[in-house]
mmCIF file with all atom_site columns, C-alpha atoms in Angstrom:
data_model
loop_
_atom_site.group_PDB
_atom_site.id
_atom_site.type_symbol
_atom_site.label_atom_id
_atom_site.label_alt_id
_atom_site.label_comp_id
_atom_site.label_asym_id
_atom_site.label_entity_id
_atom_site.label_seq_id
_atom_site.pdbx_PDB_ins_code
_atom_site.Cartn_x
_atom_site.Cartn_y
_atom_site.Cartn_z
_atom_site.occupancy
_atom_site.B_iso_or_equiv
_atom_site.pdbx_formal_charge
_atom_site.auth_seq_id
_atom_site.auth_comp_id
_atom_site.auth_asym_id
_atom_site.auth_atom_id
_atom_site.pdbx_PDB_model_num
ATOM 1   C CA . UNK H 1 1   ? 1.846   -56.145 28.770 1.00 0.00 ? 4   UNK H CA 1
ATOM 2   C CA . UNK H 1 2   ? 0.422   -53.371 26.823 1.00 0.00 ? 5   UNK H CA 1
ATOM 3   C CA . UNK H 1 3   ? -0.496  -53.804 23.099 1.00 0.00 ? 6   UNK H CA 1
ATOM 4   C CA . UNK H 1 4   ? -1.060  -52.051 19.889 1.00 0.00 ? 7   UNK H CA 1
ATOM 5   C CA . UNK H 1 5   ? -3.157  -53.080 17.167 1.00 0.00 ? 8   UNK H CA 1
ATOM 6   C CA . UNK H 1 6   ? -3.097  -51.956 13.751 1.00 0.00 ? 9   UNK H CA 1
ATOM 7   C CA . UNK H 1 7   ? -5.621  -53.047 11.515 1.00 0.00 ? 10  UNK H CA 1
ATOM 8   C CA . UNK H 1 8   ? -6.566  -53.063 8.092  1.00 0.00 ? 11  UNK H CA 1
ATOM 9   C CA . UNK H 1 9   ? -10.511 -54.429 8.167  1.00 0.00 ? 12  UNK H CA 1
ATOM 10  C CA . UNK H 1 10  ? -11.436 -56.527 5.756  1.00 0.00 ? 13  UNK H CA 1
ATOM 11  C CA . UNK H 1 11  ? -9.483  -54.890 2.554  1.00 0.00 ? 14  UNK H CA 1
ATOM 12  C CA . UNK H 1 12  ? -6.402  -54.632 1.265  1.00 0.00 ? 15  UNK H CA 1
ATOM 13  C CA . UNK H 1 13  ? -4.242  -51.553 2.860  1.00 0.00 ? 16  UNK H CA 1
ATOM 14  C CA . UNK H 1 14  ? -0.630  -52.738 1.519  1.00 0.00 ? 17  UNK H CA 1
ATOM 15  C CA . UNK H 1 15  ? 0.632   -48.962 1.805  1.00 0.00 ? 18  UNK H CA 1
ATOM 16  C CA . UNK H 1 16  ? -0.067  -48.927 5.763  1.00 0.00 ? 19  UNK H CA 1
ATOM 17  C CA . UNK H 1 17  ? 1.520   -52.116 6.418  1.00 0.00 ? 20  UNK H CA 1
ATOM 18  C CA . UNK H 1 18  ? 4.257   -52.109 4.081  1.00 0.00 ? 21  UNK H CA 1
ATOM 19  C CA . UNK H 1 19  ? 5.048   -48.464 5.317  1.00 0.00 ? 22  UNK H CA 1
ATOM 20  C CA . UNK H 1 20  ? 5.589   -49.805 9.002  1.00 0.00 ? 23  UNK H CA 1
ATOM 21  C CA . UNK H 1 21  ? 7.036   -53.141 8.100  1.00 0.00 ? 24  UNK H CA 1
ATOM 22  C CA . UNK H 1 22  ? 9.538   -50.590 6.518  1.00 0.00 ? 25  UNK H CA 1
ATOM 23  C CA . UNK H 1 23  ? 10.076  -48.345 9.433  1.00 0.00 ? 26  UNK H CA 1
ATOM 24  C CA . UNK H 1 24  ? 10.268  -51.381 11.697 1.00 0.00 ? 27  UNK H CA 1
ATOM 25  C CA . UNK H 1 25  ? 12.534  -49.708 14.613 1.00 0.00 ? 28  UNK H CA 1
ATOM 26  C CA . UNK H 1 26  ? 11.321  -46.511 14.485 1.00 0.00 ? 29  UNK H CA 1
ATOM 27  C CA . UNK H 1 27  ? 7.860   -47.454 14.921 1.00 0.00 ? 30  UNK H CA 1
ATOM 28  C CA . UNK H 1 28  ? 8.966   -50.235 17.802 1.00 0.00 ? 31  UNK H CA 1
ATOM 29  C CA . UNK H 1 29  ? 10.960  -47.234 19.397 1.00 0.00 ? 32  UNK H CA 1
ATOM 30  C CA . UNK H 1 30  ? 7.679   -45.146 18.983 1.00 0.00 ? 33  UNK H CA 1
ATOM 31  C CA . UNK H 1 31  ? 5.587   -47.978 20.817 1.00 0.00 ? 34  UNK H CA 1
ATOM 32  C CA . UNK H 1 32  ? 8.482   -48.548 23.487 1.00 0.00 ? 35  UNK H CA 1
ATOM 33  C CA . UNK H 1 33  ? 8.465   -44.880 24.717 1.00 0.00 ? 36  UNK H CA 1
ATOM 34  C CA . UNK H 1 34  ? 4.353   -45.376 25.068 1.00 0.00 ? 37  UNK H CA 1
ATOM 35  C CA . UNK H 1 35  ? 5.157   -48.417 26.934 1.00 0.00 ? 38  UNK H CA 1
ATOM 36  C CA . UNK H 1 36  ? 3.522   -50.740 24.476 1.00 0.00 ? 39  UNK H CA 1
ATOM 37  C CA . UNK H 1 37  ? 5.820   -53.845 23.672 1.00 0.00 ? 40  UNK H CA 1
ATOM 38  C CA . UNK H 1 38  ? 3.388   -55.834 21.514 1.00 0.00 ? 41  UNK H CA 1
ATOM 39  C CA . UNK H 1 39  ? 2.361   -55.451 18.202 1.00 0.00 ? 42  UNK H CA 1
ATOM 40  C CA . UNK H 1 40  ? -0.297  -57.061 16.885 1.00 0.00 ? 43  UNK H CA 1
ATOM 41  C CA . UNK H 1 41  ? -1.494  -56.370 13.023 1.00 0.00 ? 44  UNK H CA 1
ATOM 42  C CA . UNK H 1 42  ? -4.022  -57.558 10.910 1.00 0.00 ? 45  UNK H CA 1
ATOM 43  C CA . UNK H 1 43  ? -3.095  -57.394 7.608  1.00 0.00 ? 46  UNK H CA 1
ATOM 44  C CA . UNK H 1 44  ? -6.432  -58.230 5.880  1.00 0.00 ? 47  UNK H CA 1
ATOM 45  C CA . UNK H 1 45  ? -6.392  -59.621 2.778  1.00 0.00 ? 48  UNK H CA 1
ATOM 46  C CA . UNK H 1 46  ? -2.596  -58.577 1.312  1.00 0.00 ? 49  UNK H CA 1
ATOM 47  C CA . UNK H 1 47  ? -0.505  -61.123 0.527  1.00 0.00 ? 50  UNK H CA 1
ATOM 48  C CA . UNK H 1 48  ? 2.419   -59.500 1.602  1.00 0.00 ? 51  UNK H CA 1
ATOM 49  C CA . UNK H 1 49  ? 4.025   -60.506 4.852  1.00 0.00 ? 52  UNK H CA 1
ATOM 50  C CA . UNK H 1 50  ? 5.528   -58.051 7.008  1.00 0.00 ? 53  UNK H CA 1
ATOM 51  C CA . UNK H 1 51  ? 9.680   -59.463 6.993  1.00 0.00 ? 54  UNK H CA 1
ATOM 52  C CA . UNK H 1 52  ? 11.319  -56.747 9.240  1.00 0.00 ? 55  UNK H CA 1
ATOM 53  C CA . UNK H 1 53  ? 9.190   -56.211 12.072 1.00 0.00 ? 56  UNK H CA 1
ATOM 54  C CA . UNK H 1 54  ? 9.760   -60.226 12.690 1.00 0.00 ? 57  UNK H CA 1
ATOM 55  C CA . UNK H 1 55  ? 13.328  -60.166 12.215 1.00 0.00 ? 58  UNK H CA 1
ATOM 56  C CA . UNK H 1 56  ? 12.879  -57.336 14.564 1.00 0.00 ? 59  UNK H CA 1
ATOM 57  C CA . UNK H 1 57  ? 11.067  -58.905 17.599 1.00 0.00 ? 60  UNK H CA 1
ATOM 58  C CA . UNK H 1 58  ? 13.190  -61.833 17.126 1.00 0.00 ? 61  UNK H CA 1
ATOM 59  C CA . UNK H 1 59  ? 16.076  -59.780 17.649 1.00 0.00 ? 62  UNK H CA 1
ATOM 60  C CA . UNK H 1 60  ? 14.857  -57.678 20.461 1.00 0.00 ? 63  UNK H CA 1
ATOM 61  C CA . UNK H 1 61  ? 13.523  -59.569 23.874 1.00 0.00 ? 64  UNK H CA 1
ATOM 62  C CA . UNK H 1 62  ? 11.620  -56.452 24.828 1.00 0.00 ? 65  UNK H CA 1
ATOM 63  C CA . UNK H 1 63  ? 9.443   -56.302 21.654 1.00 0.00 ? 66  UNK H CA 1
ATOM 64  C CA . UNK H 1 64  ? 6.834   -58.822 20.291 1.00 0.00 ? 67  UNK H CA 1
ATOM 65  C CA . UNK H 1 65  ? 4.990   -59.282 17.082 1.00 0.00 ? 68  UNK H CA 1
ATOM 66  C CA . UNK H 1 66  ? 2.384   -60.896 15.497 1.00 0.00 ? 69  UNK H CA 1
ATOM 67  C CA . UNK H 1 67  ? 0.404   -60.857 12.423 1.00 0.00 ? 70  UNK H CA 1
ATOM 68  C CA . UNK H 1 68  ? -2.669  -62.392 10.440 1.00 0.00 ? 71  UNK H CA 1
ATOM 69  C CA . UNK H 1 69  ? -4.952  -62.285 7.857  1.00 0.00 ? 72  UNK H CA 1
ATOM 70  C CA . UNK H 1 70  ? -7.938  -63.215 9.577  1.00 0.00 ? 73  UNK H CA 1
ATOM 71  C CA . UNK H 1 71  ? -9.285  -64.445 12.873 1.00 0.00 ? 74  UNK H CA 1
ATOM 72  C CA . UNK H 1 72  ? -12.239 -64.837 14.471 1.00 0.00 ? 75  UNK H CA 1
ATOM 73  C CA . UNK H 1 73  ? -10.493 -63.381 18.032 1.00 0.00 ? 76  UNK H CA 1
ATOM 74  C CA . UNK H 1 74  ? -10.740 -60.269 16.268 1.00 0.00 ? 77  UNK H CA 1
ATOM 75  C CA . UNK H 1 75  ? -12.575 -58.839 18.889 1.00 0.00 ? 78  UNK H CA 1
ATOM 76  C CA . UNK H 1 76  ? -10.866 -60.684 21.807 1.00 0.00 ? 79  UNK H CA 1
ATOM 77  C CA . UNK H 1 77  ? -7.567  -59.001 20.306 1.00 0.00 ? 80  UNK H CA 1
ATOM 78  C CA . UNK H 1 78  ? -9.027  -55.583 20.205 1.00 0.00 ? 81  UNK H CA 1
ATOM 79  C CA . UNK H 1 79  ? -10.856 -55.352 23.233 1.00 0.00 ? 82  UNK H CA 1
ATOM 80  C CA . UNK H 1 80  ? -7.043  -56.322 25.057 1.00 0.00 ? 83  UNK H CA 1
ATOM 81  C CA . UNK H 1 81  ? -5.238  -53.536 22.962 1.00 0.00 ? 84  UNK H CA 1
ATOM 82  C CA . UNK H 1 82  ? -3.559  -50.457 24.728 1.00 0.00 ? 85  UNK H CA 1
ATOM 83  C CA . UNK H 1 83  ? -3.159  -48.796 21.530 1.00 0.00 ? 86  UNK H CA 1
ATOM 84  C CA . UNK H 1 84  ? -5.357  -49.267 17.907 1.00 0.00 ? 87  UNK H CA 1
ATOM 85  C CA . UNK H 1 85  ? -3.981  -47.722 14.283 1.00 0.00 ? 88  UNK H CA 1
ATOM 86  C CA . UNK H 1 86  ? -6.189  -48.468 12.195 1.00 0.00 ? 89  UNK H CA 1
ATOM 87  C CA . UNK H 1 87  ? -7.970  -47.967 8.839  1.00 0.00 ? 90  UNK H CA 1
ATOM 88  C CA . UNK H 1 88  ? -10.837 -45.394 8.294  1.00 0.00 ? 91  UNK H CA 1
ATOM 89  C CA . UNK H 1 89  ? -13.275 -47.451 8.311  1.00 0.00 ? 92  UNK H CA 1
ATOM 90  C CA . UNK H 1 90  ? -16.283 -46.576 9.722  1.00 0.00 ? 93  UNK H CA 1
ATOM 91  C CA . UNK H 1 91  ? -17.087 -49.926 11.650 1.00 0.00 ? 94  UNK H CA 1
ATOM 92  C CA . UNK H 1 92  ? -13.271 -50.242 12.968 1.00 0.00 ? 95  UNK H CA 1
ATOM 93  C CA . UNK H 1 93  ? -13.595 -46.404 14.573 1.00 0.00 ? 96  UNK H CA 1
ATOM 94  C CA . UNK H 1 94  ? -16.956 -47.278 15.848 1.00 0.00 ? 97  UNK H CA 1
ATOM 95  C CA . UNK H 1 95  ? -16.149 -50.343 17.363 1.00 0.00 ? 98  UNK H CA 1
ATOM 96  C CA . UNK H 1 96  ? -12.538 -49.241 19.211 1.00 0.00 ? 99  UNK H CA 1
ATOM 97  C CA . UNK H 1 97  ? -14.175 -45.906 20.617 1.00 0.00 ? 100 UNK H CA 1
ATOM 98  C CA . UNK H 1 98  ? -17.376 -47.756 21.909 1.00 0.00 ? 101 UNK H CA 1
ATOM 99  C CA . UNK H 1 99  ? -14.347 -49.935 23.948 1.00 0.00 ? 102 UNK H CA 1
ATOM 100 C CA . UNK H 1 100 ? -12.706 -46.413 24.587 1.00 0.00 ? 103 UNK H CA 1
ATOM 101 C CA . UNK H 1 101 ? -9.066  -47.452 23.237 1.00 0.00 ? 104 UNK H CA 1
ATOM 102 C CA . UNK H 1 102 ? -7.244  -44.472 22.107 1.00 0.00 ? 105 UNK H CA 1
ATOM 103 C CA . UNK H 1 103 ? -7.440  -44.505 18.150 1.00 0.00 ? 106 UNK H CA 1
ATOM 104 C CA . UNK H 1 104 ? -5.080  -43.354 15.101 1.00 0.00 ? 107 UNK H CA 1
ATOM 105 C CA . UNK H 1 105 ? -6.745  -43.463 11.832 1.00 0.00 ? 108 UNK H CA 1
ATOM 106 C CA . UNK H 1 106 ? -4.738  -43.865 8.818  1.00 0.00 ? 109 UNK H CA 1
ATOM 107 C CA . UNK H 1 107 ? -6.945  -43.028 5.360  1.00 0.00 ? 110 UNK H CA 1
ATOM 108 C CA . UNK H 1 108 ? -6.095  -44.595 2.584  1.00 0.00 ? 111 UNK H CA 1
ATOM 109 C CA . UNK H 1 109 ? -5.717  -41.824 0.258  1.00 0.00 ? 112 UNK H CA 1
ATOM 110 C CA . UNK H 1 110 ? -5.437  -44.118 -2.674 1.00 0.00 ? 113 UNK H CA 1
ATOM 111 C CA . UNK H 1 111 ? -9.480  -44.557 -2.696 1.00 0.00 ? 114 UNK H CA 1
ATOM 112 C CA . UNK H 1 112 ? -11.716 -42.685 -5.193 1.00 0.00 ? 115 UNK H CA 1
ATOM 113 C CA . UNK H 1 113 ? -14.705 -40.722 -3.562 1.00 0.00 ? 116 UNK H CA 1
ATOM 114 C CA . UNK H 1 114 ? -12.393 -40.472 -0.307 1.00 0.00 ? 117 UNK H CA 1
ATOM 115 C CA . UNK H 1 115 ? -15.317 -40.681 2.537  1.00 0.00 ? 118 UNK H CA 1
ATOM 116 C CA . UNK H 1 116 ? -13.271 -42.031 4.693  1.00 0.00 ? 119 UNK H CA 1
ATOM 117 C CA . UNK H 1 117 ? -10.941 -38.805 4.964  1.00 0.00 ? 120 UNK H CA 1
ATOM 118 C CA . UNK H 1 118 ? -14.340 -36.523 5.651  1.00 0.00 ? 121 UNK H CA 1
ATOM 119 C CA . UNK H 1 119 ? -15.015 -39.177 8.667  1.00 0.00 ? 122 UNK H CA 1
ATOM 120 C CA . UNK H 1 120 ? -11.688 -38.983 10.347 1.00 0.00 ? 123 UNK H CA 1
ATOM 121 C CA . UNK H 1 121 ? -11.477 -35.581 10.022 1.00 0.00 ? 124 UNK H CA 1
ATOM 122 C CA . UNK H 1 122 ? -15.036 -35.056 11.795 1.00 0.00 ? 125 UNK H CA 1
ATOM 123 C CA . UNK H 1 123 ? -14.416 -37.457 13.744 1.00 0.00 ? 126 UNK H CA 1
ATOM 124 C CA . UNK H 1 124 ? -10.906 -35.738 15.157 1.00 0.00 ? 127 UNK H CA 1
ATOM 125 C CA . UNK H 1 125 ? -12.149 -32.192 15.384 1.00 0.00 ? 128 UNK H CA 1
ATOM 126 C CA . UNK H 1 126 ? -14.702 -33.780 17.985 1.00 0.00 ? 129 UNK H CA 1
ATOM 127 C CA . UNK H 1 127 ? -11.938 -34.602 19.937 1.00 0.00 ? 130 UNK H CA 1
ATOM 128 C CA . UNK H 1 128 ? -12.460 -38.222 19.599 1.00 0.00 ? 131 UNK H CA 1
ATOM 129 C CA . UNK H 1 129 ? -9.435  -39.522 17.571 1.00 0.00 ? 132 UNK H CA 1
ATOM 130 C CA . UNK H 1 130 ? -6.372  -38.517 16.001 1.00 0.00 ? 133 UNK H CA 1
ATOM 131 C CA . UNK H 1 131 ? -5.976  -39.169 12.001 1.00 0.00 ? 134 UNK H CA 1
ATOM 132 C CA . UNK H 1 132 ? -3.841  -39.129 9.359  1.00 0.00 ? 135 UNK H CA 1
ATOM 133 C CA . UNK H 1 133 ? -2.386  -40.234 6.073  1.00 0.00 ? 136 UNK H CA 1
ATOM 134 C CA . UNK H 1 134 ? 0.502   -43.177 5.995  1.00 0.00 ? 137 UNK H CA 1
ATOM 135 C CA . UNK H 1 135 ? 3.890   -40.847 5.073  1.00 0.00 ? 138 UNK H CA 1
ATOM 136 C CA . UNK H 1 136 ? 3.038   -38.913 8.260  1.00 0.00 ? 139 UNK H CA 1
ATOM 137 C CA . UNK H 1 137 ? 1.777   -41.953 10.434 1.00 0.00 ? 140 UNK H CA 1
ATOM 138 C CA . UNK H 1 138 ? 4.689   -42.459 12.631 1.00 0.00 ? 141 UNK H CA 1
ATOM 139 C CA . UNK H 1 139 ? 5.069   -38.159 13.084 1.00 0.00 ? 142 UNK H CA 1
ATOM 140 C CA . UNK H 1 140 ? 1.896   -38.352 14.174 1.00 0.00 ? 143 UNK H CA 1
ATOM 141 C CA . UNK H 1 141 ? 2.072   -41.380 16.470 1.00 0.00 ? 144 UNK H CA 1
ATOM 142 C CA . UNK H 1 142 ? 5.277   -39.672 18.186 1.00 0.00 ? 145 UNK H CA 1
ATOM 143 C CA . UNK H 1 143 ? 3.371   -36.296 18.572 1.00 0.00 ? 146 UNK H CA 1
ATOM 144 C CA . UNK H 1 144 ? 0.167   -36.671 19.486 1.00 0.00 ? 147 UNK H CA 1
ATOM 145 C CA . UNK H 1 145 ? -1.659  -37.115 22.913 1.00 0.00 ? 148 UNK H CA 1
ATOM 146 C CA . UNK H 1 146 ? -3.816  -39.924 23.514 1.00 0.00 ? 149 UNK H CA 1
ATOM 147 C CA . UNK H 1 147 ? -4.440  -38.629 26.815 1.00 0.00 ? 150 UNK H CA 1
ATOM 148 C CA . UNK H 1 148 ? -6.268  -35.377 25.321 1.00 0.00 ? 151 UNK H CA 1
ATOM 149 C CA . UNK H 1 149 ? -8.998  -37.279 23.301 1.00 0.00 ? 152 UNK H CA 1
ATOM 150 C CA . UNK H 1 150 ? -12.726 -37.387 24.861 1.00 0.00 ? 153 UNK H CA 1
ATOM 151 C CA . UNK H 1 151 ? -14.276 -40.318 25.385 1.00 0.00 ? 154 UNK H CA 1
ATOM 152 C CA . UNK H 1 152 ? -16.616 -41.205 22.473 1.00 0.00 ? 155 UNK H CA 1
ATOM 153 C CA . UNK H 1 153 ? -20.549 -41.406 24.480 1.00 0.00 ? 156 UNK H CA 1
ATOM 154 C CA . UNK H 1 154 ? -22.194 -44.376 24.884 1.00 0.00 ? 157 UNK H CA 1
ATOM 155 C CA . UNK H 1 155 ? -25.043 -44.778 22.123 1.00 0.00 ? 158 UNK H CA 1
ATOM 156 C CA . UNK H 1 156 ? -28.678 -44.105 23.376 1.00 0.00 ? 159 UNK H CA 1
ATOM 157 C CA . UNK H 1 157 ? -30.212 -47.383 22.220 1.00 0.00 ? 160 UNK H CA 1
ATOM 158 C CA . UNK H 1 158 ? -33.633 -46.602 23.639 1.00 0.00 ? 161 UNK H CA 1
ATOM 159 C CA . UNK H 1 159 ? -33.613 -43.407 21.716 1.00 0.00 ? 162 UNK H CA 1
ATOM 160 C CA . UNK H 1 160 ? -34.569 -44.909 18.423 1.00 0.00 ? 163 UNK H CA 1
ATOM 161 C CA . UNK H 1 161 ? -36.852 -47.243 19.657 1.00 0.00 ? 164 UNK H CA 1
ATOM 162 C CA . UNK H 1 162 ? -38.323 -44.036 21.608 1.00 0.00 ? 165 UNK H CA 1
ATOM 163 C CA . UNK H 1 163 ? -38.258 -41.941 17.615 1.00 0.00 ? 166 UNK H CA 1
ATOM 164 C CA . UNK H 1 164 ? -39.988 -44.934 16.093 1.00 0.00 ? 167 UNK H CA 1
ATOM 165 C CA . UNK H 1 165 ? -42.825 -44.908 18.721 1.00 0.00 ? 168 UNK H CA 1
ATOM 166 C CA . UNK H 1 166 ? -43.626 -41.072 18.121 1.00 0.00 ? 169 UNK H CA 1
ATOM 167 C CA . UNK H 1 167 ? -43.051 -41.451 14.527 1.00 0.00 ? 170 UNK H CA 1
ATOM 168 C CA . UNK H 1 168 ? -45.855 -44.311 14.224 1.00 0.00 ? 171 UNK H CA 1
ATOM 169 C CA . UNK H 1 169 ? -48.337 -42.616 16.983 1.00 0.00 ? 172 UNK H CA 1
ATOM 170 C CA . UNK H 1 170 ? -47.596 -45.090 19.952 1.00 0.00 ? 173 UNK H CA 1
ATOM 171 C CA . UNK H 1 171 ? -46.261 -42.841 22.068 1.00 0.00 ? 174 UNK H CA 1
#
């Protein structure tokens, strides 16, 4: 069964998951035509539970949700995930393209010295993700395709090791 993730990381991102508690059936209608009928989303540290999405997959037999704060199957969860929307935060992007899992970023436009807006945006004219802010998040999910992104390259972990060694004169 295919799944989407949205996460939050470890802060507080109230305006992303309030926004698509909100939008419940649009955003399950979104997911459906992808063929992704699980939701999974990490809500971080808000204390605000997402009420309509549950009502939602309780109501519908062809959508499921869950949610949670926390977990340590963090990884277990994302590495199974069709689908990630996430936060842009730099160790969340990292992480889902170095598993290749097609990636919306959401920036949280309410932060001061708004880095996370000038990574997304690099990141997407590379080809490597598609961003955006939360008003447009579900235009965005229904028009983009994940099928057009590049695969993010594998990291060169012998190439720093091989720096270090010319830097210091052992090589």
């Amino acid at each position: 069964m295919a799944s989407c993730l949205v996460t939050v990381g470890s802060t507080k991102f109230e305006e992303l998951t309030s926004f698509l508690d909100d939008h419940a059936e649009e955003l399950a209608f979104l997911l459906k035509k992808r063929g992704i009928t699980k939701l999974k989303m990490q809500i971080g540290k808000s204390k605000k539970a997402p009420e309509k999405l549950p009502k939602l997959a309780s109501e519908d037999s062809k959508f499921e949700f869950e949610y949670f704060g926390y977990t340590n199957k963090f990884k277990d969860i994302l590495s199974s995930s069709s689908l990630v929307i996430s936060h842009a935060g730099a160790g969340s992007i990292a992480e889902t393209l170095r598993l290749k899992i097609p990636l919306l970023v959401v920036v949280n436009e309410t932060l001061m010295d708004n880095h996370q807006k000038e990574l997304a945006e690099a990141m997407a004219a590379e080809g490597y993700l598609y961003w955006t802010n939360v008003d447009n998040v579900l235009r965005t999910l229904e028009s983009c395709d994940f099928d057009r992104l590049k695969e993010y390259p594998t990291p060169n972990a012998k190439a720093f090791a091989d720096f270090l060694d010319r830097e210091v004169g052992f090589a």
